[in-house]
């Protein structure tokens, strides 16, 4: 496992040998991880990878089967959720719809016994923080739009003045445009508040936009952790590479790229991961004649689905609308081995 | 503008409701305004019976009834809440069996069940007293024929009327709301008060209304288990109609109970949003 950029910030949360099993199912399998003060860490994985269970363990909503959890060096493994200085934004948001917006936001302060006048002042501050009008104080949560409800959930989590904020896929049920806007806002909020954010999502694209570091989870384990650039440039295995979106994975057999019938370089390993934009029409160190099977226009670029003479599928991405690449035409495509990320499994 | 056929179709139901629900109340109200000990409905109206109801010590039976209904409502709620939470969390075959076992006795006559409870509570060789004596050598005095025994019977009889609406109410609490409250620092009691109770309120209110109204009109528990240790208002009304042969007085007491019930129940009913239960 490639270790991530070790920044100089102190560790806020440290997991050691964290595991959780539900009967026969090992949801989280021996996860060890250090989260730095003020970082935006995103844990990405497909459904069933254990990422939601992991964050629920961190928030104290589940107790681990094994392992230890240290918050600034203090063991909080057995501390229940209500006594942890962390707050969670739930996938469903879990707003209290029997309470007003103001009552939702001030909930954590009320539980702590903060006097009503102080609570009200702080709620107005929090409404400003999440860019909601102060008139929302008395509004019913059921009268708020999806984006407004997201902001209320955020403000409510911030109200407890948490050391760490957890996000359990809060944007998964939101339409594309609003999601894009809120991703930028989450990142902005992270920068403005300097809090530690631990974000769970199944979308690597979402993770790329917001995170300082990304941890990829598969079958209960963290299989790679690093900066978005590291994940993108050096995926740890085919699973991570595939998670990045459409990508060419070429198997190397007998010193040749299988399916292309071209010799592989000396440093080749089992699989070559080649990004679509690295497979270009025209010249390259490795070239092959490929037939266009399908052409998809993506606005500023065009995606070409190709097939090699031996039938191997490949994807290329070219700028513009590339009208010459009609279906059925054959062109020479090439790539440089420098652009390949090699993986063994 | 087209005429809806609705009113015409509603007519049979309206006639039925008028004849079977409104008329008896009108007749009772009318009787209550007749001179004492008359058996005819006339136009010679008087408030004499109401005057007697206020001055002749009927406040006490009414108080016993109200207190009994209140204690029964609270008692059933205290038993039904944890039961409903457990049944909801473990929903499945086991929970269904338990629910059916709780519901089944409703189909057995109330007096039969109360006589069963009577055998259970009997002193010396009764099931409760006998078992305690046999198992622990612990002797309890007679609790039969006390107000306490009547209350035990009331709670026993009315528990299903609280439990099933409450089960519906408890199922309205999404698990993530409880988790959110915990995450935001609420302890168990705060979570219950701030989140679980308000979210389950519609079910709790329906259960409380049913239990309260039914308990207020209950008579058999006090008679069979309470041994008339206290006189409840329904017993007083029955006495007026039967032994005393004073229908107008019985009718006046009935009207008092109806009015008191309405005063207590209507404000609760007005706050109840039945739509929330079906969401």
Coordinates of C-alpha atoms in Angstrom, one line a residue:
Chain A
X1 CA 0.0 0.0 0.0
X2 CA 1.5 3.3 -1.1
X3 CA 1.7 5.6 1.8
X4 CA 0.1 9.0 1.4
X5 CA 1.7 12.3 1.4
X6 CA 2.6 12.5 5.1
X7 CA 1.8 16.1 5.9
X8 CA 3.2 17.9 8.9
X9 CA -0.2 18.3 10.6
X10 CA -0.8 16.3 13.8
X11 CA -2.9 13.2 13.8
X12 CA -6.4 13.8 15.1
X13 CA -7.9 10.4 14.7
X14 CA -6.0 7.1 14.6
X15 CA -7.5 3.7 13.9
X16 CA -5.6 0.6 14.6
X17 CA -6.7 -2.9 13.5
X18 CA -10.3 -1.8 13.2
X19 CA -12.7 -4.6 12.4
X20 CA -16.4 -5.1 12.5
X21 CA -18.3 -8.3 11.6
X22 CA -22.0 -8.9 11.4
X23 CA -22.4 -12.6 11.9
X24 CA -20.5 -14.2 9.1
X25 CA -20.0 -11.0 7.2
X26 CA -16.7 -9.1 7.8
X27 CA -17.9 -5.6 7.0
X28 CA -14.7 -3.8 8.1
X29 CA -11.5 -5.9 8.0
X30 CA -8.5 -4.8 10.0
X31 CA -8.4 -1.1 8.9
X32 CA -5.6 1.0 10.2
X33 CA -5.5 4.7 9.3
X34 CA -4.3 8.1 10.6
X35 CA -6.4 11.1 9.9
X36 CA -4.7 14.5 10.1
X37 CA -6.0 17.6 11.9
X38 CA -7.9 19.7 9.4
X39 CA -7.8 17.4 6.5
X40 CA -10.5 16.5 4.1
X41 CA -10.4 12.7 3.8
X42 CA -12.8 10.9 1.5
X43 CA -13.4 7.2 1.8
X44 CA -14.6 5.8 -1.5
X45 CA -15.9 2.4 -2.3
X46 CA -18.7 0.6 -4.1
X47 CA -21.8 -0.4 -2.1
X48 CA -21.0 -3.2 0.3
X49 CA -17.4 -2.2 0.6
X50 CA -17.8 -1.4 4.3
X51 CA -17.3 2.3 4.0
X52 CA -20.6 3.2 5.7
X53 CA -19.9 0.7 8.5
X54 CA -16.5 2.3 9.0
X55 CA -17.8 5.8 9.4
X56 CA -20.5 4.5 11.7
X57 CA -17.8 2.9 13.8
X58 CA -15.9 6.2 13.9
X59 CA -19.0 8.1 14.9
X60 CA -19.7 5.6 17.7
X61 CA -23.0 4.4 16.2
X62 CA -21.6 0.9 16.0
X63 CA -19.0 -0.7 18.2
X64 CA -16.0 -2.5 16.6
X65 CA -15.4 -6.2 17.0
X66 CA -11.7 -5.5 17.3
X67 CA -9.3 -2.6 17.2
X68 CA -8.7 0.7 18.9
X69 CA -9.7 4.3 18.1
X70 CA -7.7 7.2 19.4
X71 CA -8.8 10.8 19.2
X72 CA -5.8 13.1 19.8
X73 CA -4.2 10.2 21.6
X74 CA -7.2 9.5 23.9
X75 CA -8.7 6.0 23.5
X76 CA -12.4 6.6 22.6
X77 CA -13.1 3.0 21.4
X78 CA -15.9 2.4 23.9
X79 CA -17.1 6.0 24.2
X80 CA -20.8 6.1 23.0
X81 CA -21.8 8.4 20.1
X82 CA -23.4 11.1 22.4
X83 CA -20.1 11.6 24.3
X84 CA -17.9 11.8 21.2
X85 CA -16.9 15.3 20.0
X86 CA -17.8 14.4 16.5
X87 CA -20.9 15.0 14.4
X88 CA -22.4 13.2 11.4
X89 CA -24.3 14.3 8.4
X90 CA -26.5 11.3 7.5
X91 CA -27.3 10.0 4.1
X92 CA -31.0 10.6 4.8
X93 CA -30.0 13.8 6.6
X94 CA -32.2 12.6 9.5
X95 CA -33.6 16.0 10.1
X96 CA -36.1 16.3 13.0
X97 CA -39.2 17.2 10.9
X98 CA -41.3 17.7 14.1
X99 CA -39.0 20.6 14.9
X100 CA -38.4 23.9 13.2
X101 CA -35.1 24.7 11.3
X102 CA -33.9 26.7 14.4
X103 CA -34.7 23.8 16.8
X104 CA -33.0 21.4 14.6
X105 CA -29.8 23.4 14.5
X106 CA -29.8 24.2 18.2
X107 CA -30.4 20.6 19.1
X108 CA -26.8 19.7 20.2
X109 CA -26.6 23.0 22.2
X110 CA -29.9 22.3 23.9
X111 CA -28.7 18.8 24.9
X112 CA -25.7 20.4 26.5
X113 CA -27.8 22.9 28.4
X114 CA -26.8 26.0 26.6
X115 CA -29.2 28.9 27.6
X116 CA -31.9 29.7 24.9
X117 CA -30.6 33.2 24.2
X118 CA -27.1 31.9 23.5
X119 CA -28.4 29.1 21.4
X120 CA -30.5 31.5 19.2
X121 CA -27.5 33.8 18.6
X122 CA -25.3 30.8 17.6
X123 CA -28.1 29.4 15.3
X124 CA -28.1 32.7 13.4
X125 CA -24.3 32.5 13.1
X126 CA -24.6 29.0 11.7
X127 CA -27.3 29.9 9.3
X128 CA -24.9 32.5 7.9
X129 CA -22.1 30.0 7.8
X130 CA -24.2 27.7 5.6
X131 CA -25.6 30.6 3.6
X132 CA -29.2 30.3 4.6
X133 CA -31.3 33.4 5.4
X134 CA -31.8 34.1 9.1
X135 CA -35.6 34.1 8.4
X136 CA -35.3 30.3 8.2
X137 CA -35.0 30.1 12.0
X138 CA -38.8 29.6 12.5
X139 CA -39.5 27.7 9.3
X140 CA -40.6 24.1 9.2
X141 CA -38.0 21.7 7.8
X142 CA -40.6 20.1 5.6
X143 CA -41.1 23.4 3.8
X144 CA -37.4 23.5 2.7
X145 CA -36.0 22.4 -0.6
X146 CA -33.4 19.6 -0.9
X147 CA -30.5 21.9 -1.0
X148 CA -31.8 23.9 2.0
X149 CA -32.2 20.7 3.9
X150 CA -28.6 19.8 3.2
X151 CA -27.5 23.1 4.6
X152 CA -29.7 22.6 7.7
X153 CA -28.1 19.2 8.3
X154 CA -24.7 20.8 7.9
X155 CA -25.5 23.6 10.3
X156 CA -26.9 21.2 12.8
X157 CA -23.7 19.1 12.7
X158 CA -21.6 22.2 13.1
X159 CA -23.6 23.4 16.1
X160 CA -22.1 20.8 18.4
X161 CA -18.7 22.4 17.6
X162 CA -17.3 19.0 16.6
X163 CA -13.6 18.1 16.2
X164 CA -14.5 15.9 13.3
X165 CA -17.4 16.0 10.9
X166 CA -18.5 12.8 9.2
X167 CA -20.5 12.7 6.0
X168 CA -22.2 9.5 5.1
X169 CA -23.0 10.0 1.4
X170 CA -25.2 13.1 1.9
X171 CA -25.3 14.0 -1.8
X172 CA -26.2 10.6 -3.1
X173 CA -29.9 11.3 -3.6
X174 CA -29.4 14.8 -5.0
X175 CA -29.7 15.8 -8.7
X176 CA -26.5 16.4 -10.6
X177 CA -26.4 20.2 -10.8
X178 CA -27.2 20.7 -7.1
X179 CA -24.7 18.0 -6.2
X180 CA -21.9 19.8 -8.1
X181 CA -22.8 23.1 -6.4
X182 CA -22.8 21.5 -3.0
X183 CA -19.5 19.7 -3.5
X184 CA -17.9 23.1 -4.1
X185 CA -19.7 24.4 -1.0
X186 CA -18.5 21.5 1.2
X187 CA -14.9 22.1 0.1
X188 CA -15.3 25.9 0.7
X189 CA -16.8 25.2 4.1
X190 CA -13.9 22.9 4.9
X191 CA -11.5 25.7 4.0
X192 CA -13.3 28.4 5.9
X193 CA -13.8 26.4 9.1
X194 CA -10.5 24.4 9.1
X195 CA -12.4 21.4 10.6
X196 CA -11.5 17.8 9.9
X197 CA -13.9 16.3 7.4
X198 CA -14.3 12.6 6.8
X199 CA -16.5 12.0 3.8
X200 CA -18.0 8.8 2.5
X201 CA -19.1 8.4 -1.1
X202 CA -19.3 5.8 -3.9
X203 CA -18.3 8.5 -6.4
X204 CA -14.6 8.9 -7.0
X205 CA -15.4 11.9 -9.1
X206 CA -17.0 13.5 -6.0
X207 CA -13.9 12.6 -3.9
X208 CA -11.5 14.0 -6.5
X209 CA -13.3 17.4 -6.4
X210 CA -13.2 17.8 -2.6
X211 CA -10.5 15.8 -0.9
X212 CA -7.0 16.3 0.4
X213 CA -6.7 12.5 0.5
X214 CA -8.7 9.7 -0.8
X215 CA -8.9 6.2 0.7
X216 CA -10.3 3.4 -1.6
X217 CA -12.2 0.7 0.2
X218 CA -12.9 -2.8 -1.2
X219 CA -14.3 -5.8 0.8
X220 CA -13.8 -4.1 4.1
X221 CA -10.2 -3.1 3.6
X222 CA -8.5 0.1 2.5
X223 CA -6.6 -0.9 -0.6
X224 CA -5.1 2.5 -1.5
X225 CA -4.8 5.8 0.2
X226 CA -3.3 9.0 -1.2
X227 CA -3.8 12.3 -2.8
X228 CA -6.2 12.5 -5.7
X229 CA -3.2 12.9 -8.0
X230 CA -1.6 9.7 -6.6
X231 CA -4.8 7.7 -7.0
X232 CA -5.3 9.0 -10.5
X233 CA -1.7 8.6 -11.6
X234 CA -0.8 5.4 -9.8
X235 CA -3.8 3.2 -9.1
X236 CA -2.8 0.3 -6.8
X237 CA -4.7 -2.3 -8.7
X238 CA -7.2 -2.9 -11.5
X239 CA -10.1 -2.3 -9.1
X240 CA -8.9 1.2 -8.3
X241 CA -8.1 1.9 -11.9
X242 CA -11.6 0.7 -13.0
X243 CA -13.1 2.9 -10.3
X244 CA -11.5 6.0 -11.9
X245 CA -14.0 5.7 -14.7
X246 CA -13.5 4.4 -18.2
X247 CA -10.0 3.2 -18.6
X248 CA -8.0 0.7 -20.8
X249 CA -6.6 -2.3 -19.0
X250 CA -4.3 -4.3 -21.1
X251 CA -3.0 -7.6 -20.0
X252 CA 0.7 -8.3 -20.6
X253 CA 1.4 -11.9 -21.6
X254 CA 4.7 -13.3 -22.9
X255 CA 6.2 -9.9 -23.2
X256 CA 3.4 -8.7 -25.4
X257 CA 0.3 -6.6 -24.9
X258 CA -2.4 -9.2 -25.3
X259 CA -5.0 -8.1 -27.8
X260 CA -2.7 -5.7 -29.5
X261 CA 0.1 -8.1 -30.5
X262 CA 2.7 -5.5 -29.8
X263 CA 5.8 -6.0 -27.6
X264 CA 5.6 -4.6 -24.1
X265 CA 8.5 -2.6 -22.5
X266 CA 11.0 -4.2 -20.2
X267 CA 9.5 -2.7 -17.1
X268 CA 6.1 -4.2 -17.9
X269 CA 4.1 -5.8 -15.1
X270 CA 0.9 -7.9 -15.3
X271 CA -1.5 -5.2 -16.4
X272 CA -1.1 -1.9 -18.1
X273 CA -3.6 0.8 -17.1
X274 CA -3.9 3.4 -19.9
X275 CA -6.2 6.5 -19.6
X276 CA -8.4 7.1 -22.6
X277 CA -6.8 10.5 -23.3
X278 CA -3.4 8.8 -23.4
X279 CA -4.5 6.6 -26.4
X280 CA -4.3 9.1 -29.3
X281 CA -4.9 8.8 -33.0
X282 CA -1.7 9.0 -35.0
X283 CA 1.8 8.2 -33.9
X284 CA 3.1 6.8 -30.6
X285 CA 5.7 4.5 -29.3
X286 CA 3.2 1.7 -29.5
X287 CA 0.8 1.9 -32.4
X288 CA -2.0 -0.3 -33.6
X289 CA -4.8 -0.1 -36.2
X290 CA -8.1 0.2 -34.4
X291 CA -11.7 0.2 -35.7
X292 CA -14.2 2.7 -34.4
X293 CA -17.2 0.8 -32.9
X294 CA -19.0 3.8 -31.3
X295 CA -18.5 7.5 -31.1
X296 CA -19.9 9.4 -28.1
X297 CA -19.9 13.2 -28.0
X298 CA -19.2 14.6 -24.5
X299 CA -19.3 18.3 -25.4
X300 CA -15.7 19.5 -25.4
X301 CA -14.4 16.0 -26.1
X302 CA -15.4 12.8 -27.9
X303 CA -15.1 9.3 -26.6
X304 CA -14.3 6.6 -29.1
X305 CA -15.0 3.0 -28.5
X306 CA -12.5 1.0 -30.5
X307 CA -11.7 -2.6 -31.3
X308 CA -8.3 -4.1 -32.2
X309 CA -7.9 -6.6 -35.1
X310 CA -7.9 -9.4 -32.5
X311 CA -11.1 -8.1 -31.0
X312 CA -9.8 -6.4 -27.8
X313 CA -12.0 -3.4 -26.8
X314 CA -10.3 0.0 -26.2
X315 CA -11.4 3.5 -25.4
X316 CA -9.8 6.7 -26.6
X317 CA -10.8 10.3 -25.8
X318 CA -10.0 13.1 -28.3
X319 CA -10.7 16.8 -28.1
X320 CA -13.5 18.4 -30.1
X321 CA -16.2 16.6 -31.9
X322 CA -13.9 14.6 -34.2
X323 CA -16.3 14.0 -37.1
X324 CA -13.8 12.0 -39.1
X325 CA -14.0 9.1 -36.7
X326 CA -17.1 7.5 -38.1
X327 CA -18.3 4.1 -37.1
X328 CA -16.6 1.4 -39.0
X329 CA -13.5 3.4 -40.0
X330 CA -10.0 2.2 -39.0
X331 CA -7.2 4.5 -37.8
X332 CA -3.8 4.1 -36.4
X333 CA -3.8 4.8 -32.6
X334 CA -0.7 5.0 -30.5
X335 CA 0.4 5.6 -26.9
X336 CA 3.6 6.1 -25.0
X337 CA 4.5 3.5 -22.3
X338 CA 5.4 6.5 -20.1
X339 CA 1.7 7.1 -19.7
X340 CA 1.0 3.6 -18.5
X341 CA 0.3 2.9 -14.8
X342 CA 1.4 -0.7 -14.1
X343 CA -0.4 -2.9 -11.7
X344 CA 0.1 -6.5 -10.7
X345 CA -3.5 -7.5 -9.8
Chain B
X1 CA -72.1 23.6 -12.5
X2 CA -72.7 19.9 -12.2
X3 CA -74.4 18.4 -9.2
X4 CA -72.4 15.8 -7.4
X5 CA -74.5 12.7 -6.5
X6 CA -72.5 12.5 -3.2
X7 CA -75.2 13.8 -0.8
X8 CA -77.7 11.3 -2.1
X9 CA -75.3 8.4 -1.6
X10 CA -74.5 9.7 1.8
X11 CA -78.1 9.7 2.8
X12 CA -78.4 6.1 4.1
X13 CA -75.4 6.5 6.3
X14 CA -76.6 9.8 7.5
X15 CA -80.0 8.3 8.5
X16 CA -78.3 5.4 10.2
X17 CA -76.0 7.7 12.2
X18 CA -78.9 10.0 13.2
X19 CA -81.1 7.1 14.3
X20 CA -78.5 5.0 16.1
X21 CA -76.0 7.5 17.4
X22 CA -77.6 11.0 17.6
X23 CA -81.1 9.9 18.7
X24 CA -80.0 8.0 21.9
X25 CA -78.1 11.0 23.0
X26 CA -81.0 13.3 22.3
X27 CA -83.3 11.0 24.2
X28 CA -80.9 10.8 27.2
X29 CA -80.5 14.5 27.2
X30 CA -84.2 15.0 27.1
X31 CA -84.8 12.5 30.0
X32 CA -82.2 14.3 32.0
X33 CA -84.4 17.4 31.9
X34 CA -87.5 15.6 33.1
X35 CA -88.7 15.8 36.7
X36 CA -87.3 13.1 39.0
X37 CA -88.7 9.6 38.8
X38 CA -90.8 10.1 35.6
X39 CA -90.9 7.6 32.9
X40 CA -92.3 9.7 30.1
X41 CA -90.8 12.3 27.9
X42 CA -92.7 15.6 28.3
X43 CA -92.2 19.3 27.7
X44 CA -92.1 20.1 31.4
X45 CA -88.3 20.7 31.5
X46 CA -86.3 21.1 34.7
X47 CA -82.7 21.3 35.8
X48 CA -83.5 19.6 39.1
X49 CA -81.5 16.4 38.3
X50 CA -78.4 18.4 37.5
X51 CA -78.8 20.3 40.7
X52 CA -79.0 16.9 42.6
X53 CA -76.0 15.7 40.6
X54 CA -73.9 18.6 41.9
X55 CA -75.2 18.7 45.5
X56 CA -75.7 15.0 46.4
X57 CA -72.2 13.6 46.4
X58 CA -71.9 12.3 42.8
X59 CA -68.7 14.2 42.5
X60 CA -66.9 11.4 44.3
X61 CA -67.9 8.5 42.0
X62 CA -67.0 10.8 39.0
X63 CA -63.7 11.5 40.6
X64 CA -63.0 7.8 41.1
X65 CA -63.8 7.1 37.5
X66 CA -61.7 9.9 36.2
X67 CA -58.8 9.0 38.5
X68 CA -59.2 5.3 37.5
X69 CA -59.2 6.2 33.8
X70 CA -56.1 8.4 34.2
X71 CA -54.2 5.7 36.1
X72 CA -55.2 3.1 33.6
X73 CA -54.1 5.3 30.7
X74 CA -50.8 6.0 32.3
X75 CA -50.3 2.4 33.4
X76 CA -51.1 0.9 30.0
X77 CA -48.8 3.5 28.3
X78 CA -46.0 2.6 30.7
X79 CA -46.4 -1.1 29.9
X80 CA -47.1 -0.7 26.2
X81 CA -44.2 1.6 25.3
X82 CA -41.4 -0.8 25.9
X83 CA -43.6 -3.7 24.6
X84 CA -44.2 -1.8 21.4
X85 CA -40.5 -0.9 21.0
X86 CA -39.5 -4.5 21.5
X87 CA -42.2 -5.9 19.1
X88 CA -41.3 -3.3 16.5
X89 CA -37.5 -4.0 16.7
X90 CA -38.0 -7.7 16.5
X91 CA -40.7 -7.6 13.9
X92 CA -41.1 -11.0 12.4
X93 CA -42.8 -14.3 13.2
X94 CA -42.0 -14.2 17.0
X95 CA -43.4 -10.7 17.3
X96 CA -46.5 -11.7 15.3
X97 CA -47.2 -14.5 17.7
X98 CA -46.9 -12.3 20.7
X99 CA -49.2 -9.7 19.1
X100 CA -51.8 -12.3 18.4
X101 CA -51.6 -13.6 21.9
X102 CA -52.2 -10.1 23.2
X103 CA -55.1 -9.4 20.8
X104 CA -56.8 -12.8 21.2
X105 CA -58.4 -12.2 24.7
X106 CA -60.3 -9.3 23.1
X107 CA -62.5 -11.9 21.6
X108 CA -63.4 -13.4 24.9
X109 CA -66.1 -11.8 27.0
X110 CA -64.8 -9.2 29.4
X111 CA -66.5 -10.7 32.4
X112 CA -65.1 -14.1 31.7
X113 CA -61.6 -12.6 31.6
X114 CA -62.3 -10.6 34.8
X115 CA -63.5 -13.7 36.6
X116 CA -60.2 -15.4 35.5
X117 CA -58.3 -12.5 37.0
X118 CA -60.5 -12.9 40.1
X119 CA -59.3 -16.5 40.5
X120 CA -55.7 -15.3 39.9
X121 CA -55.9 -12.6 42.6
X122 CA -57.8 -14.7 45.2
X123 CA -56.3 -14.8 48.6
X124 CA -54.7 -17.9 50.2
X125 CA -55.2 -20.6 47.5
X126 CA -55.5 -18.1 44.6
X127 CA -53.0 -18.5 41.7
X128 CA -50.9 -15.4 42.6
X129 CA -51.1 -15.8 46.5
X130 CA -50.7 -19.6 46.3
X131 CA -47.8 -19.5 43.9
X132 CA -45.9 -16.9 45.9
X133 CA -46.5 -18.9 49.1
X134 CA -45.5 -22.2 47.5
X135 CA -42.4 -20.9 45.7
X136 CA -41.0 -18.3 48.2
X137 CA -43.0 -18.9 51.4
X138 CA -44.1 -15.3 50.9
X139 CA -47.6 -14.6 52.1
X140 CA -49.6 -11.7 50.7
X141 CA -52.8 -10.5 52.2
X142 CA -56.0 -10.2 50.2
X143 CA -55.7 -7.7 47.4
X144 CA -59.0 -8.8 45.9
X145 CA -61.9 -6.5 46.4
X146 CA -59.8 -3.4 46.6
X147 CA -59.5 -0.4 44.3
X148 CA -56.0 -1.6 43.5
X149 CA -57.4 -4.9 42.2
X150 CA -59.9 -3.0 40.1
X151 CA -57.0 -0.9 38.6
X152 CA -55.0 -4.1 37.8
X153 CA -58.1 -5.4 36.0
X154 CA -58.6 -2.2 34.1
X155 CA -55.0 -2.1 32.9
X156 CA -55.2 -5.8 32.0
X157 CA -58.4 -5.3 30.0
X158 CA -57.4 -2.1 28.2
X159 CA -53.7 -2.9 27.4
X160 CA -54.4 -4.0 23.8
X161 CA -56.2 -0.7 23.1
X162 CA -53.0 1.2 24.0
X163 CA -50.5 -1.3 22.6
X164 CA -51.7 -1.5 19.0
X165 CA -52.0 2.2 18.3
X166 CA -48.7 2.7 20.0
X167 CA -47.1 0.0 17.9
X168 CA -48.1 2.0 14.9
X169 CA -46.8 5.1 16.6
X170 CA -43.4 3.5 17.4
X171 CA -43.1 2.3 13.8
X172 CA -43.2 6.0 12.8
X173 CA -39.8 6.6 14.4
X174 CA -37.1 6.2 11.8
X175 CA -33.9 4.6 13.3
X176 CA -31.7 7.3 11.8
X177 CA -33.5 10.0 13.8
X178 CA -32.6 8.3 17.0
X179 CA -29.0 7.9 15.8
X180 CA -28.8 11.5 14.8
X181 CA -30.0 12.6 18.3
X182 CA -27.4 10.3 19.9
X183 CA -24.7 11.7 17.6
X184 CA -25.7 15.2 18.6
X185 CA -25.1 14.5 22.2
X186 CA -28.5 13.4 23.5
X187 CA -28.5 10.8 26.2
X188 CA -31.2 8.1 26.3
X189 CA -33.7 10.1 28.2
X190 CA -33.2 13.2 26.0
X191 CA -33.5 11.1 22.9
X192 CA -36.8 9.7 24.2
X193 CA -38.2 13.1 25.1
X194 CA -37.0 15.1 22.1
X195 CA -37.3 12.6 19.3
X196 CA -39.0 9.3 20.0
X197 CA -42.0 10.6 22.0
X198 CA -42.9 13.4 19.6
X199 CA -42.5 11.2 16.6
X200 CA -44.7 8.4 18.1
X201 CA -47.2 10.9 19.5
X202 CA -50.0 10.2 17.0
X203 CA -50.1 6.6 18.0
X204 CA -49.8 7.3 21.7
X205 CA -52.6 9.9 21.6
X206 CA -55.0 7.5 19.8
X207 CA -54.1 4.8 22.3
X208 CA -54.6 7.2 25.2
X209 CA -57.9 8.4 23.9
X210 CA -59.3 4.9 23.4
X211 CA -58.0 3.7 26.8
X212 CA -59.2 6.8 28.7
X213 CA -62.7 6.8 27.2
X214 CA -63.2 3.1 27.6
X215 CA -61.9 3.2 31.2
X216 CA -64.1 6.0 32.1
X217 CA -67.1 3.9 31.0
X218 CA -65.8 0.8 32.7
X219 CA -67.9 -0.8 35.4
X220 CA -67.2 -4.5 35.5
X221 CA -63.6 -4.2 36.9
X222 CA -64.8 -2.3 39.9
X223 CA -67.6 -4.8 40.4
X224 CA -65.8 -8.1 39.9
X225 CA -62.3 -7.3 41.1
X226 CA -62.8 -4.2 43.2
X227 CA -65.8 -5.6 45.1
X228 CA -67.4 -2.2 45.0
X229 CA -64.6 -0.9 47.3
X230 CA -65.1 2.3 45.4
X231 CA -68.2 3.4 43.5
X232 CA -67.4 4.5 40.0
X233 CA -69.8 6.8 38.1
X234 CA -71.0 4.1 35.8
X235 CA -72.0 2.0 38.8
X236 CA -73.9 5.0 40.1
X237 CA -75.7 5.5 36.8
X238 CA -76.6 1.9 36.6
X239 CA -78.0 2.1 40.1
X240 CA -80.1 5.1 39.3
X241 CA -81.6 3.4 36.2
X242 CA -82.1 -0.1 37.8
X243 CA -82.6 -0.1 41.6
X244 CA -83.6 3.5 42.1
X245 CA -85.9 3.5 39.0
X246 CA -84.9 7.2 38.6
X247 CA -84.3 7.4 34.8
X248 CA -84.1 11.2 34.7
X249 CA -81.4 11.2 37.4
X250 CA -79.4 8.4 35.6
X251 CA -79.7 10.4 32.3
X252 CA -78.5 13.6 34.0
X253 CA -75.4 11.7 35.4
X254 CA -74.8 10.2 31.9
X255 CA -74.9 13.7 30.4
X256 CA -72.4 14.9 33.0
X257 CA -70.0 12.1 32.0
X258 CA -70.5 12.8 28.3
X259 CA -69.7 16.5 28.8
X260 CA -66.7 15.8 31.0
X261 CA -65.4 13.3 28.5
X262 CA -65.9 15.8 25.6
X263 CA -64.1 18.5 27.5
X264 CA -61.1 16.3 28.1
X265 CA -61.1 14.4 24.7
X266 CA -62.0 17.1 22.2
X267 CA -58.9 19.3 22.7
X268 CA -56.7 16.2 22.3
X269 CA -58.6 15.1 19.2
X270 CA -58.2 18.5 17.6
X271 CA -54.4 18.3 17.9
X272 CA -54.3 14.8 16.4
X273 CA -53.2 14.7 12.8
X274 CA -54.4 11.3 11.6
X275 CA -52.7 11.8 8.2
X276 CA -49.3 11.4 9.8
X277 CA -50.2 7.8 10.7
X278 CA -50.7 6.9 7.0
X279 CA -47.6 8.6 5.6

